[in-house]
Amino acid sequence: MNGERARHAITDSAESLPQGADADCAAAQYRRRLPYLPDFFARVAEDLALSKATAVLDLGCGTGELSLGFAPYCGPVLGLDISPEMIARRDLPANVRLEQADINAGRCAFERPADLVAIGRAIHFFEREPLLALLDRATADSAAVLICGSIVAPAT
């Protein structure tokens, strides 16, 4: 990924949680979430020219849906989430790590700058200033930020 710093946003009507919602509330919402479209990851990988040299940072990764979806198209993937229960997966590909971190506290360490930062269905949990500071610290000059949303299935 070359050239000027790019910011890409893909949203298809982001879900909203009640004011003051926390990670436990988000975990309860997962069962109602619709999966990303089947060709979503391949399309983004093609559009952003992802390769095995691309490092991906997945903020508010939850159970790792974006981390796992991008894994076949890139190099190292680091997913960060505040909830240890959400990241408790054991079935991860070799290039994916999920770690507990509080993005709003600003205490995240990175081995290398990310070429792609993905935020899926979690943007509303982040405070503006810590998020912007993290993006400045954790991204390569040519990084893309992909903000993904979805529609929540109606409660039954």
mmCIF file of C-alpha atoms in Angstrom:
data_model
loop_
_atom_site.group_PDB
_atom_site.id
_atom_site.type_symbol
_atom_site.label_atom_id
_atom_site.label_comp_id
_atom_site.label_asym_id
_atom_site.label_seq_id
_atom_site.Cartn_x
_atom_site.Cartn_y
_atom_site.Cartn_z
ATOM 1 C CA MET A 1 0.000 0.000 0.000
ATOM 2 C CA ASN A 2 1.774 3.085 -1.262
ATOM 3 C CA GLY A 3 1.087 6.771 -1.587
ATOM 4 C CA GLU A 4 -0.496 9.345 0.642
ATOM 5 C CA ARG A 5 -2.247 8.493 3.893
ATOM 6 C CA ALA A 6 -5.678 7.236 2.857
ATOM 7 C CA ARG A 7 -8.820 6.850 4.885
ATOM 8 C CA HIS A 8 -11.521 4.517 3.602
ATOM 9 C CA ALA A 9 -14.876 4.151 5.297
ATOM 10 C CA ILE A 10 -17.422 1.494 4.498
ATOM 11 C CA THR A 11 -20.604 1.627 6.484
ATOM 12 C CA ASP A 12 -23.925 -0.004 5.816
ATOM 13 C CA SER A 13 -25.954 1.655 8.570
ATOM 14 C CA ALA A 14 -24.016 1.024 11.753
ATOM 15 C CA GLU A 15 -25.899 -0.487 14.636
ATOM 16 C CA SER A 16 -26.285 1.568 17.754
ATOM 17 C CA LEU A 17 -26.250 0.438 21.321
ATOM 18 C CA PRO A 18 -27.807 2.340 24.204
ATOM 19 C CA GLN A 19 -25.787 5.225 25.664
ATOM 20 C CA GLY A 20 -23.340 3.879 28.235
ATOM 21 C CA ALA A 21 -23.307 0.411 26.650
ATOM 22 C CA ASP A 22 -20.262 -1.605 27.618
ATOM 23 C CA ALA A 23 -18.419 -4.668 26.389
ATOM 24 C CA ASP A 24 -20.847 -7.056 28.117
ATOM 25 C CA CYS A 25 -23.739 -5.420 26.303
ATOM 26 C CA ALA A 26 -21.848 -5.759 23.017
ATOM 27 C CA ALA A 27 -21.250 -9.459 23.659
ATOM 28 C CA ALA A 28 -25.000 -9.955 24.108
ATOM 29 C CA GLN A 29 -25.613 -8.241 20.742
ATOM 30 C CA TYR A 30 -23.379 -10.659 18.810
ATOM 31 C CA ARG A 31 -26.037 -13.323 18.347
ATOM 32 C CA ARG A 32 -28.195 -10.822 16.440
ATOM 33 C CA ARG A 33 -25.461 -9.635 14.102
ATOM 34 C CA LEU A 34 -25.602 -10.563 10.481
ATOM 35 C CA PRO A 35 -22.296 -11.797 9.026
ATOM 36 C CA TYR A 36 -20.387 -9.715 6.509
ATOM 37 C CA LEU A 37 -21.297 -10.429 2.896
ATOM 38 C CA PRO A 38 -19.483 -13.475 1.444
ATOM 39 C CA ASP A 39 -17.252 -11.473 -0.908
ATOM 40 C CA PHE A 40 -16.615 -8.582 1.513
ATOM 41 C CA PHE A 41 -13.087 -9.580 2.553
ATOM 42 C CA ALA A 42 -11.928 -10.523 -0.953
ATOM 43 C CA ARG A 43 -13.328 -7.265 -2.336
ATOM 44 C CA VAL A 44 -11.643 -5.102 0.325
ATOM 45 C CA ALA A 45 -8.379 -7.045 -0.104
ATOM 46 C CA GLU A 46 -8.474 -6.373 -3.839
ATOM 47 C CA ASP A 47 -9.520 -2.724 -3.514
ATOM 48 C CA LEU A 48 -6.802 -1.980 -0.943
ATOM 49 C CA ALA A 49 -4.177 -4.225 -2.607
ATOM 50 C CA LEU A 50 -3.593 -6.268 0.548
ATOM 51 C CA SER A 51 -0.672 -8.699 0.440
ATOM 52 C CA LYS A 52 1.305 -10.960 2.764
ATOM 53 C CA ALA A 53 3.355 -7.831 3.591
ATOM 54 C CA THR A 54 0.253 -5.992 4.885
ATOM 55 C CA ALA A 55 -0.067 -5.681 8.665
ATOM 56 C CA VAL A 56 -3.648 -5.367 9.924
ATOM 57 C CA LEU A 57 -4.811 -3.921 13.243
ATOM 58 C CA ASP A 58 -8.397 -4.793 14.197
ATOM 59 C CA LEU A 59 -9.654 -2.420 16.908
ATOM 60 C CA GLY A 60 -12.547 -3.572 19.075
ATOM 61 C CA CYS A 61 -12.132 -6.966 17.440
ATOM 62 C CA GLY A 62 -14.720 -8.791 19.553
ATOM 63 C CA THR A 63 -14.572 -12.463 18.592
ATOM 64 C CA GLY A 64 -12.215 -11.714 15.711
ATOM 65 C CA GLU A 65 -14.599 -11.727 12.758
ATOM 66 C CA LEU A 66 -12.624 -9.080 10.833
ATOM 67 C CA SER A 67 -9.257 -10.443 11.982
ATOM 68 C CA LEU A 68 -10.129 -13.917 10.715
ATOM 69 C CA GLY A 69 -11.758 -12.605 7.543
ATOM 70 C CA PHE A 70 -8.677 -10.639 6.500
ATOM 71 C CA ALA A 71 -6.139 -13.291 7.623
ATOM 72 C CA PRO A 72 -5.943 -15.133 4.251
ATOM 73 C CA TYR A 73 -5.217 -11.873 2.402
ATOM 74 C CA CYS A 74 -2.498 -10.305 4.542
ATOM 75 C CA GLY A 75 0.445 -10.810 6.866
ATOM 76 C CA PRO A 76 0.221 -10.293 10.625
ATOM 77 C CA VAL A 77 -3.162 -9.440 12.132
ATOM 78 C CA LEU A 78 -3.490 -8.056 15.650
ATOM 79 C CA GLY A 79 -6.998 -7.825 17.090
ATOM 80 C CA LEU A 80 -7.539 -5.773 20.243
ATOM 81 C CA ASP A 81 -10.609 -5.835 22.472
ATOM 82 C CA ILE A 82 -11.295 -4.767 26.048
ATOM 83 C CA SER A 83 -13.201 -7.968 26.872
ATOM 84 C CA PRO A 84 -11.156 -11.104 27.648
ATOM 85 C CA GLU A 85 -14.279 -13.217 27.075
ATOM 86 C CA MET A 86 -14.660 -11.891 23.534
ATOM 87 C CA ILE A 87 -11.088 -12.744 22.510
ATOM 88 C CA ALA A 88 -10.983 -16.192 24.134
ATOM 89 C CA ARG A 89 -10.711 -18.011 20.786
ATOM 90 C CA ARG A 90 -8.324 -20.911 20.436
ATOM 91 C CA ASP A 91 -8.780 -21.658 16.722
ATOM 92 C CA LEU A 92 -6.674 -18.855 15.243
ATOM 93 C CA PRO A 93 -4.533 -18.994 12.109
ATOM 94 C CA ALA A 94 -0.796 -18.549 12.689
ATOM 95 C CA ASN A 95 -0.824 -14.924 11.485
ATOM 96 C CA VAL A 96 -3.622 -13.776 13.867
ATOM 97 C CA ARG A 97 -3.295 -12.676 17.504
ATOM 98 C CA LEU A 98 -6.155 -11.426 19.648
ATOM 99 C CA GLU A 99 -5.186 -9.471 22.757
ATOM 100 C CA GLN A 100 -6.959 -7.662 25.543
ATOM 101 C CA ALA A 101 -6.446 -3.888 25.465
ATOM 102 C CA ASP A 102 -8.377 -0.783 26.428
ATOM 103 C CA ILE A 103 -8.083 1.470 23.391
ATOM 104 C CA ASN A 104 -9.585 4.389 25.332
ATOM 105 C CA ALA A 105 -6.821 4.120 27.960
ATOM 106 C CA GLY A 106 -4.173 4.505 25.270
ATOM 107 C CA ARG A 107 -1.944 1.712 26.543
ATOM 108 C CA CYS A 108 -1.482 -0.395 23.446
ATOM 109 C CA ALA A 109 1.886 -1.564 22.147
ATOM 110 C CA PHE A 110 2.531 -2.524 18.544
ATOM 111 C CA GLU A 111 5.378 -4.508 17.041
ATOM 112 C CA ARG A 112 5.111 -2.742 13.692
ATOM 113 C CA PRO A 113 2.978 -0.026 12.115
ATOM 114 C CA ALA A 114 -0.324 -1.211 10.668
ATOM 115 C CA ASP A 115 -1.014 -0.807 6.968
ATOM 116 C CA LEU A 116 -4.723 -1.346 7.529
ATOM 117 C CA VAL A 117 -6.757 -0.548 10.621
ATOM 118 C CA ALA A 118 -10.165 -2.205 10.670
ATOM 119 C CA ILE A 119 -12.915 -1.160 13.054
ATOM 120 C CA GLY A 120 -16.026 -3.245 12.760
ATOM 121 C CA ARG A 121 -19.214 -2.454 14.619
ATOM 122 C CA ALA A 122 -17.259 -0.926 17.511
ATOM 123 C CA ILE A 123 -16.519 2.667 16.535
ATOM 124 C CA HIS A 124 -19.128 3.947 19.010
ATOM 125 C CA PHE A 125 -17.111 2.501 21.930
ATOM 126 C CA PHE A 126 -14.020 4.604 21.238
ATOM 127 C CA GLU A 127 -13.301 8.066 22.574
ATOM 128 C CA ARG A 128 -12.154 10.456 19.856
ATOM 129 C CA GLU A 129 -8.822 11.708 21.239
ATOM 130 C CA PRO A 130 -7.385 8.355 22.408
ATOM 131 C CA LEU A 131 -8.456 6.760 19.113
ATOM 132 C CA LEU A 132 -6.816 9.476 17.011
ATOM 133 C CA ALA A 133 -3.638 9.280 19.095
ATOM 134 C CA LEU A 134 -3.564 5.501 18.701
ATOM 135 C CA LEU A 135 -4.066 5.762 14.933
ATOM 136 C CA ASP A 136 -1.213 8.263 14.739
ATOM 137 C CA ARG A 137 1.098 5.981 16.772
ATOM 138 C CA ALA A 138 0.127 2.639 15.291
ATOM 139 C CA THR A 139 -0.168 3.227 11.557
ATOM 140 C CA ALA A 140 2.193 3.456 8.615
ATOM 141 C CA ASP A 141 2.108 6.697 6.627
ATOM 142 C CA SER A 142 0.178 4.987 3.829
ATOM 143 C CA ALA A 143 -2.295 3.202 6.133
ATOM 144 C CA ALA A 144 -5.984 2.875 5.401
ATOM 145 C CA VAL A 145 -8.647 2.944 8.118
ATOM 146 C CA LEU A 146 -11.674 0.817 7.293
ATOM 147 C CA ILE A 147 -14.772 1.390 9.418
ATOM 148 C CA CYS A 148 -17.307 -1.375 8.876
ATOM 149 C CA GLY A 149 -20.904 -1.492 9.984
ATOM 150 C CA SER A 150 -23.875 -3.735 9.553
ATOM 151 C CA ILE A 151 -27.548 -4.000 10.133
ATOM 152 C CA VAL A 152 -28.780 -5.709 13.297
ATOM 153 C CA ALA A 153 -31.386 -8.383 12.714
ATOM 154 C CA PRO A 154 -34.703 -7.580 14.398
ATOM 155 C CA ALA A 155 -35.266 -9.173 17.788
ATOM 156 C CA THR A 156 -37.554 -12.195 17.649
#
